[in-house]
Amino acid sequence: MRASEILLSEKRSDMVLLLRLNRPEKSNALATDLLAEIADALDAVAGDPEVRAAVITGSDKVFAAGADINELAQRDTDGALADPRPGLWARIRAFPKPLIAAVEGWSLGAGNELVMCCDLAVSGEKGKFGQPETNLGIIPGAGGTATLPRLVGRTRAMKMVLLGEPISAQEALAAGLICEVVEAGKALETALALAARIAARAPVAMQQGKAMVRAAFETPQTAHLAMERQAFSALFGTADKKEGVAAFLEKRDPEWSGR
């Protein structure tokens, strides 16, 4: 399968980009070439005013079943240290617009770490989320020990990592890993509707809102409060702020320009 076929991309009329992982024979394992395709696709629309949100999904049976084990088998310590994947993960995390995961079935290892790169995640009721890397004698390397505890708490993350056992969609919802559980087969439909609602809102405010919430994981509170206030103040100089206030006062729907 050529690299151009392992990630399907569609720009929708509602200003939402849909990305679909497409390695069915490998359960959408996130090999380096697929991870690079995701990073490239998101980079390509980061500055595109016709895309205001993105959704990433897999198949109706699996979101992504981890990294590619064949790649892992060929690596030693030097190979792991020289791995280009950390740079690809960083580019995905740096996508400035709202990014939503639509999950059906298994989301394991690197697949679960991709979910954690997203701002929101919707799962079908049969979804399973896990970090099984310790079953292979290694540990997660793209957020499974760094981001997961910040989302689900120390104890649950410790159990997921040390035992390598997945949790259900309902457990993931209760833990804060995902935002919604829906009927099996409805995750993509729900995620696209959520993305469309976000895309219809003020674009600059959506991006700044995302950036400031994410900063809470990396910035001391005092510094974060200063950053938040600066972002808040900067938005007062935008056309969208003027439009939003005018629309409210005039009791009409706003027409966002993204400026």
Short mmCIF file of N, CA, C and O in Angstrom, two decimals, residues 90 93-94 146-147 150 211-221 223-224 227:
data_model
loop_
_atom_site.label_atom_id
_atom_site.label_comp_id
_atom_site.label_asym_id
_atom_site.label_seq_id
_atom_site.Cartn_x
_atom_site.Cartn_y
_atom_site.Cartn_z
N ALA A 90 5.23 15.76 17.98
CA ALA A 90 5.23 17.18 18.37
C ALA A 90 4.46 18.02 17.36
O ALA A 90 3.74 18.96 17.74
N ARG A 93 0.72 17.45 17.98
CA ARG A 93 0.28 18.17 19.18
C ARG A 93 0.21 19.67 18.94
O ARG A 93 -0.56 20.37 19.59
N ALA A 94 1.04 20.17 18.03
CA ALA A 94 1.11 21.62 17.78
C ALA A 94 0.02 22.12 16.84
O ALA A 94 -0.07 23.33 16.60
N ALA A 146 3.33 10.46 30.29
CA ALA A 146 3.43 11.91 30.52
C ALA A 146 2.06 12.59 30.49
O ALA A 146 1.73 13.37 31.37
N THR A 147 1.26 12.27 29.48
CA THR A 147 -0.04 12.91 29.32
C THR A 147 -1.15 12.15 30.03
O THR A 147 -2.05 12.75 30.62
N ARG A 150 -2.08 13.06 33.58
CA ARG A 150 -2.69 14.39 33.66
C ARG A 150 -4.17 14.36 33.29
O ARG A 150 -4.93 15.23 33.71
N ALA A 211 -5.50 26.70 22.93
CA ALA A 211 -4.13 26.95 23.37
C ALA A 211 -4.06 27.20 24.87
O ALA A 211 -3.16 26.69 25.56
N MET A 212 -5.00 27.96 25.40
CA MET A 212 -4.94 28.30 26.82
C MET A 212 -5.30 27.10 27.71
O MET A 212 -4.69 26.90 28.76
N VAL A 213 -6.27 26.29 27.30
CA VAL A 213 -6.59 25.09 28.09
C VAL A 213 -5.42 24.13 28.07
O VAL A 213 -5.03 23.56 29.11
N ARG A 214 -4.80 23.94 26.91
CA ARG A 214 -3.65 23.04 26.84
C ARG A 214 -2.47 23.56 27.67
O ARG A 214 -1.71 22.78 28.22
N ALA A 215 -2.33 24.87 27.77
CA ALA A 215 -1.23 25.43 28.55
C ALA A 215 -1.32 25.07 30.02
O ALA A 215 -0.32 25.07 30.73
N ALA A 216 -2.52 24.73 30.48
CA ALA A 216 -2.70 24.36 31.89
C ALA A 216 -1.88 23.13 32.26
O ALA A 216 -1.54 22.94 33.43
N PHE A 217 -1.57 22.28 31.28
CA PHE A 217 -0.80 21.07 31.54
C PHE A 217 0.70 21.33 31.62
O PHE A 217 1.45 20.47 32.07
N GLU A 218 1.13 22.50 31.16
CA GLU A 218 2.57 22.73 31.00
C GLU A 218 3.08 23.97 31.72
O GLU A 218 4.29 24.18 31.80
N THR A 219 2.18 24.82 32.24
CA THR A 219 2.56 26.14 32.73
C THR A 219 2.13 26.31 34.18
O THR A 219 1.00 25.99 34.54
N PRO A 220 3.02 26.82 35.05
CA PRO A 220 2.61 27.13 36.42
C PRO A 220 1.42 28.09 36.42
O PRO A 220 1.27 28.93 35.52
N GLN A 221 0.57 28.01 37.44
CA GLN A 221 -0.69 28.73 37.41
C GLN A 221 -0.52 30.24 37.29
O GLN A 221 -1.25 30.89 36.53
N ALA A 223 1.87 31.99 35.90
CA ALA A 223 2.25 32.32 34.53
C ALA A 223 1.09 32.06 33.57
O ALA A 223 0.86 32.82 32.62
N HIS A 224 0.35 30.99 33.84
CA HIS A 224 -0.78 30.66 32.98
C HIS A 224 -1.86 31.74 33.06
O HIS A 224 -2.44 32.13 32.04
N MET A 227 -0.78 34.52 30.90
CA MET A 227 -0.95 34.17 29.49
C MET A 227 -2.41 34.25 29.08
O MET A 227 -2.76 34.75 28.01
#
